[in-house]
PDB file of C-alpha atoms in Angstrom:
ATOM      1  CA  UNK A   1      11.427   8.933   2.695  1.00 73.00           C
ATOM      2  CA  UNK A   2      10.669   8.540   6.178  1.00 70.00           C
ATOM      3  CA  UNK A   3       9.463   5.212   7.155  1.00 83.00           C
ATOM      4  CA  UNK A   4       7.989   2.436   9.740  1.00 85.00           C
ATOM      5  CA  UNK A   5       8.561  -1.203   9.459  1.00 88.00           C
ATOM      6  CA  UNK A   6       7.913  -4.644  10.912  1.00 91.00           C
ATOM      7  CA  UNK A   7       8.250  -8.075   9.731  1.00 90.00           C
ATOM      8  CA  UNK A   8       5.242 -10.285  10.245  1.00 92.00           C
ATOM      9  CA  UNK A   9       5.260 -13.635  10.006  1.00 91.00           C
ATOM     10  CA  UNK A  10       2.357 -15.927   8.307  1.00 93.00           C
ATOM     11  CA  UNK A  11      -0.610 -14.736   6.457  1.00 95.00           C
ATOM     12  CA  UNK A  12      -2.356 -11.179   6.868  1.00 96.00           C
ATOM     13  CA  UNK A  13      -3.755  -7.866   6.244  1.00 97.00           C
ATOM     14  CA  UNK A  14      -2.182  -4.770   7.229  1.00 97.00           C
ATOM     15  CA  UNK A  15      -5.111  -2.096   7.268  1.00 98.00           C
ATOM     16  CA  UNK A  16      -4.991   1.624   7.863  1.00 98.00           C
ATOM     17  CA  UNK A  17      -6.828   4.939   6.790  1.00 98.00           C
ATOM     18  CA  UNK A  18      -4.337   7.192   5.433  1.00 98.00           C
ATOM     19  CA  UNK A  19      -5.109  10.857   5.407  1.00 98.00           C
ATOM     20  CA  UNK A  20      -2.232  13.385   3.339  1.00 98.00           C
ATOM     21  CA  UNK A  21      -2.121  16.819   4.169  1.00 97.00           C
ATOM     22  CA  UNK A  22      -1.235  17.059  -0.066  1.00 97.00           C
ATOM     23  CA  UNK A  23       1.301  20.649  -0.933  1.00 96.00           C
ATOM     24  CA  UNK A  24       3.030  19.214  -4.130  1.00 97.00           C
ATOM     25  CA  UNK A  25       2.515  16.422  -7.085  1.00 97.00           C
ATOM     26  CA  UNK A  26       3.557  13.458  -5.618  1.00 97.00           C
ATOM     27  CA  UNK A  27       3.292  13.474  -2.105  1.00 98.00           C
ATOM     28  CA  UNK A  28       2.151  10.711  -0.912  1.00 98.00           C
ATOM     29  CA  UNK A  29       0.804   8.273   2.020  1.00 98.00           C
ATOM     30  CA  UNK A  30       1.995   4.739   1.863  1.00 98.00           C
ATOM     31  CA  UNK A  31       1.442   1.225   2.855  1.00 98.00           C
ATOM     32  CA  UNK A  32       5.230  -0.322   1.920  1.00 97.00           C
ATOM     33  CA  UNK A  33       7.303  -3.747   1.413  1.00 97.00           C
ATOM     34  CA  UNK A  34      10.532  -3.980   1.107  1.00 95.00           C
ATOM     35  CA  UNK A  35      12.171  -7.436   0.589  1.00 94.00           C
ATOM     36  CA  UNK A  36      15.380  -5.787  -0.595  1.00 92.00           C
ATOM     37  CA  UNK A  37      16.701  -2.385  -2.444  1.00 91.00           C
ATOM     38  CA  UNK A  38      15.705  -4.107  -5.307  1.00 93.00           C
ATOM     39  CA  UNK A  39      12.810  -5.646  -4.639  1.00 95.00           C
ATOM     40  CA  UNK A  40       9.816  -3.650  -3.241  1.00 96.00           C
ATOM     41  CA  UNK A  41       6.196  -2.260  -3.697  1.00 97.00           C
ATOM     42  CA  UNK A  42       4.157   0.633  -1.636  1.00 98.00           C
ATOM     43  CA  UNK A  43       0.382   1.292  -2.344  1.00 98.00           C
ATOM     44  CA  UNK A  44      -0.499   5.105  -1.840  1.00 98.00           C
ATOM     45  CA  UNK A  45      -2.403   7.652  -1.534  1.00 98.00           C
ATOM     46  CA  UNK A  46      -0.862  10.068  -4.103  1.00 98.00           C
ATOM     47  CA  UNK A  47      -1.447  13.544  -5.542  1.00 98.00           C
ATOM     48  CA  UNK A  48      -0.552  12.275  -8.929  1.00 94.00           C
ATOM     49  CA  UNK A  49       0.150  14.728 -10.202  1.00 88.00           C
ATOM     50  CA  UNK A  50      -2.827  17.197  -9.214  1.00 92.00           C
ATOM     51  CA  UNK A  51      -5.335  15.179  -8.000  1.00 97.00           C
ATOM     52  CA  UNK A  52      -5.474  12.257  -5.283  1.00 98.00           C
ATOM     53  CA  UNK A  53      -5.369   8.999  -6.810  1.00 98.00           C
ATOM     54  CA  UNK A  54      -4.569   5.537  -5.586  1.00 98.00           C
ATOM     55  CA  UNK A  55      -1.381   4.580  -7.441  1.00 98.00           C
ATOM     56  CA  UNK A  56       1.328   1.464  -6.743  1.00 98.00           C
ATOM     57  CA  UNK A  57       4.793   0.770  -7.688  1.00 98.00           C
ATOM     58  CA  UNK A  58       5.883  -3.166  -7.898  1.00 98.00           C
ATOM     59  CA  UNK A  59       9.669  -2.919  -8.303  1.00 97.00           C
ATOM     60  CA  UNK A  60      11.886  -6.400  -9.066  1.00 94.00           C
ATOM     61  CA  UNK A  61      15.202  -4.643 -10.561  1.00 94.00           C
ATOM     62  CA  UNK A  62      12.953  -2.298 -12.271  1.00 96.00           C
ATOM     63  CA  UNK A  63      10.234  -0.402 -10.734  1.00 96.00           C
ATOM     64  CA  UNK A  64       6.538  -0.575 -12.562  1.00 95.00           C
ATOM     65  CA  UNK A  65       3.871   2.668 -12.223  1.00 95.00           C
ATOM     66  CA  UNK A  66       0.256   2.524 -11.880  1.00 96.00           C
ATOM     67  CA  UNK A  67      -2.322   4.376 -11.020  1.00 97.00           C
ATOM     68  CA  UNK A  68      -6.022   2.897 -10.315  1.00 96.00           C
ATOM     69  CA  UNK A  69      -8.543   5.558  -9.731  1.00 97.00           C
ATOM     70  CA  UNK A  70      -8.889   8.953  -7.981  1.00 97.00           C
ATOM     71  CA  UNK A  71     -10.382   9.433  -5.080  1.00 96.00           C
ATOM     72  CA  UNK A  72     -12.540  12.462  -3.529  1.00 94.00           C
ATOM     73  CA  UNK A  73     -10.986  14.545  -0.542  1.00 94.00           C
ATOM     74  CA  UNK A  74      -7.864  13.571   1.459  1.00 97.00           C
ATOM     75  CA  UNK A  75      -8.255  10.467   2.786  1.00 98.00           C
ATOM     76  CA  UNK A  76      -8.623   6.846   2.157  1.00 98.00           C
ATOM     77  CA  UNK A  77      -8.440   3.200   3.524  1.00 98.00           C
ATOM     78  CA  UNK A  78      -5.615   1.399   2.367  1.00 98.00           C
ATOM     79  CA  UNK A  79      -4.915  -2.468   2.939  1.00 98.00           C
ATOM     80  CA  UNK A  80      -1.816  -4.624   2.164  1.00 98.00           C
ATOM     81  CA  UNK A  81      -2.374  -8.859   2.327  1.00 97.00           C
ATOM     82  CA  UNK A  82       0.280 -11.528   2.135  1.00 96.00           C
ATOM     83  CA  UNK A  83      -0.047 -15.326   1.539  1.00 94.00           C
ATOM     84  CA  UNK A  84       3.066 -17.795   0.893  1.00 92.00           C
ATOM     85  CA  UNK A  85       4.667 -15.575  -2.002  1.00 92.00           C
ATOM     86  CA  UNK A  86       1.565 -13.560  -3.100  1.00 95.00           C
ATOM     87  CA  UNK A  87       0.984 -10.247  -1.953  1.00 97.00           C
ATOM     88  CA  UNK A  88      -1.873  -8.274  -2.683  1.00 98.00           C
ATOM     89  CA  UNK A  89      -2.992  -4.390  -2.656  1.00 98.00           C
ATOM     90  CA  UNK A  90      -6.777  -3.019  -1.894  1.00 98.00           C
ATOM     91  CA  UNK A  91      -7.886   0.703  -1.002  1.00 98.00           C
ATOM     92  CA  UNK A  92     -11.581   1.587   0.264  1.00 98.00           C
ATOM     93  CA  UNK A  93     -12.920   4.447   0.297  1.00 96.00           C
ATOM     94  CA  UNK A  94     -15.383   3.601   3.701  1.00 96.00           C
ATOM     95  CA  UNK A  95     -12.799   0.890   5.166  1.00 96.00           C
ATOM     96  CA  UNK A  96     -16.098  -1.683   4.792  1.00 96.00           C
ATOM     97  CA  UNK A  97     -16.215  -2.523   1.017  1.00 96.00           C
ATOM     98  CA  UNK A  98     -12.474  -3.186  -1.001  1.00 97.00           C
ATOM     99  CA  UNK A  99     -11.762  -2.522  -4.225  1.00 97.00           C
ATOM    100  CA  UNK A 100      -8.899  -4.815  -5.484  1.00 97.00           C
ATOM    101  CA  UNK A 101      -5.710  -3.082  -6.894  1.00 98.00           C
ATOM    102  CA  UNK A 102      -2.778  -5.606  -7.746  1.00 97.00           C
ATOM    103  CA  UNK A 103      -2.101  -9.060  -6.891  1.00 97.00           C
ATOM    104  CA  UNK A 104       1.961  -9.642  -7.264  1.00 96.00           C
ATOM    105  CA  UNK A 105       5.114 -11.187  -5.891  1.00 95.00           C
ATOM    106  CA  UNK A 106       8.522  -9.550  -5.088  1.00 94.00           C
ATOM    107  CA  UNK A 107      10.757 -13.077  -4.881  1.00 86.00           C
ATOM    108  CA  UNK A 108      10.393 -16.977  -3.747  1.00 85.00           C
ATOM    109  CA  UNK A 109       8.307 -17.492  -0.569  1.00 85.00           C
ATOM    110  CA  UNK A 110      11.194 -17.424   1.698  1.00 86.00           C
ATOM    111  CA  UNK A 111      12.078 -13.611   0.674  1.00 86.00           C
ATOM    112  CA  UNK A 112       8.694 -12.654   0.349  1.00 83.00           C
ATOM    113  CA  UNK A 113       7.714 -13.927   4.440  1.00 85.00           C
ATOM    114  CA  UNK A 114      11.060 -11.984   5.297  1.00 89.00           C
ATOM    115  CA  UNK A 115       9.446  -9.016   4.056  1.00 93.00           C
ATOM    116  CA  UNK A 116       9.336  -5.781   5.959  1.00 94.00           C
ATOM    117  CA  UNK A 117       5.903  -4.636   5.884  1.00 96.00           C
ATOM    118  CA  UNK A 118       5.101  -0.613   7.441  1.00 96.00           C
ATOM    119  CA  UNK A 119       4.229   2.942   6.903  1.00 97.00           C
ATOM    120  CA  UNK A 120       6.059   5.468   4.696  1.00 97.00           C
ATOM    121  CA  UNK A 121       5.677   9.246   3.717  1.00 96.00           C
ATOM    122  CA  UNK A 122       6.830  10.908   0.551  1.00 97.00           C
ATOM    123  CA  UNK A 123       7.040  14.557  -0.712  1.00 97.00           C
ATOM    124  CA  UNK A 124       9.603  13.935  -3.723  1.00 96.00           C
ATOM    125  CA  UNK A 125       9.050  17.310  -5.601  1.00 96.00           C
ATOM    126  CA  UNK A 126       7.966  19.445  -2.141  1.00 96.00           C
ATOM    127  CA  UNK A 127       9.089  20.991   1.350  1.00 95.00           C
ATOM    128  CA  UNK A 128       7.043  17.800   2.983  1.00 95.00           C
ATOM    129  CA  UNK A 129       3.926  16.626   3.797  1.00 96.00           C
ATOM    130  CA  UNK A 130       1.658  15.983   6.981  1.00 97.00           C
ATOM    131  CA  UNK A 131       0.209  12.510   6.843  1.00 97.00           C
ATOM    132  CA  UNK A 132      -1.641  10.284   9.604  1.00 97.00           C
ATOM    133  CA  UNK A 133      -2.612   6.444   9.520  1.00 97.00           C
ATOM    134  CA  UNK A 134      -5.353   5.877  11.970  1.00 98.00           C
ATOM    135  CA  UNK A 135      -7.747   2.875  12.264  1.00 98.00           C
ATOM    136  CA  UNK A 136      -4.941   0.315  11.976  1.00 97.00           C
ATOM    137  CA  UNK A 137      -5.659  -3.309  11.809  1.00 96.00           C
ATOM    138  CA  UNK A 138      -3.417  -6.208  11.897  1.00 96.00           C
ATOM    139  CA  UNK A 139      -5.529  -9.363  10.649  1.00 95.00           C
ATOM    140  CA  UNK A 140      -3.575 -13.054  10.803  1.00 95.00           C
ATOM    141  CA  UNK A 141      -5.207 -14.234   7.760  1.00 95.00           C
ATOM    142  CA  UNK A 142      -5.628 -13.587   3.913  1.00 94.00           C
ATOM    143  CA  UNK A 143      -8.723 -11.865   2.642  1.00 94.00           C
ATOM    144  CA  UNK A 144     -11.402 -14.518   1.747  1.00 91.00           C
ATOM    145  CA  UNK A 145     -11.570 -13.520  -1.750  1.00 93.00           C
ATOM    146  CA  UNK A 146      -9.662 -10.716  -3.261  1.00 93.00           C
ATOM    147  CA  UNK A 147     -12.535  -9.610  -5.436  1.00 94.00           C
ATOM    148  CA  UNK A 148     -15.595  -9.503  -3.904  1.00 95.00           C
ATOM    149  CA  UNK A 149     -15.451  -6.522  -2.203  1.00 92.00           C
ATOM    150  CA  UNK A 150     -14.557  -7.891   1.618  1.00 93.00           C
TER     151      UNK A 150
END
């Protein structure tokens, strides 16, 4: 899948509002970190399989599956966070209030600040999909708590 990375260093949030022009079950918009081939998660924006739903994949060896909740239209805010060795996912449906997803690690604190940290697009069963991230953000700092909403 086609896809944009950086490596940040320190704490932050990576914010964007993904909107997927959806033609087949499982494209998808992403928010992705890679630490490795086997050691990665992305946080989309997925027509799973007929309907858009927020959905994440934490994979250490073995990849995990799960979806969170659906979400009206084409569009959404998604946001990835890092501190030390924790990562954490959070989608919004406004880009003001957060609604926590998963809170994981994908190795030791070393691997996990090497970390690649981007954009990705995915059309696994289709011909391809149209997707744009606008209203990016790059914060230097960890959310002040992960589940109240900011």
């Amino acid at each position: 899948a086609p896809r944009l990375l950086g490596s940040p260093e320190g704490d932050f949030q990576l914010i964007a509002r993904v909107t997927v022009g959806f033609n087949a079950a499982f494209d998808a918009g992403v928010l992705y970190v890679h630490v490795g081939d086997r050691a990665w998660a992305k946080l989309c924006l997925e027509y799973s399989p007929d309907v858009p739903t927020i959905c994440t994949v934490v994979t250490r060896g073995h990849s995990d599956d799960a979806n969170s909740f659906t979400v009206p239209g084409s569009s959404v805010w998604l946001r990835v966070s890092r501190t030390g060795r924790a990562l954490a996912f959070h989608a919004s449906r406004d880009g003001e209030r957060w609604t926590f997803v998963r809170l994981f690690t994908l190795g030791d604190e070393k691997e996990t600040g090497a970390a690649l940290i981007g954009f990705m697009t995915q059309s696994p069963l289709g011909e391809g999909c149209v997707v744009t991230y606008d209203h990016l953000e790059f914060r230097p700092a960890w959310p002040a708590d992960l589940r109240d909403g900011s």
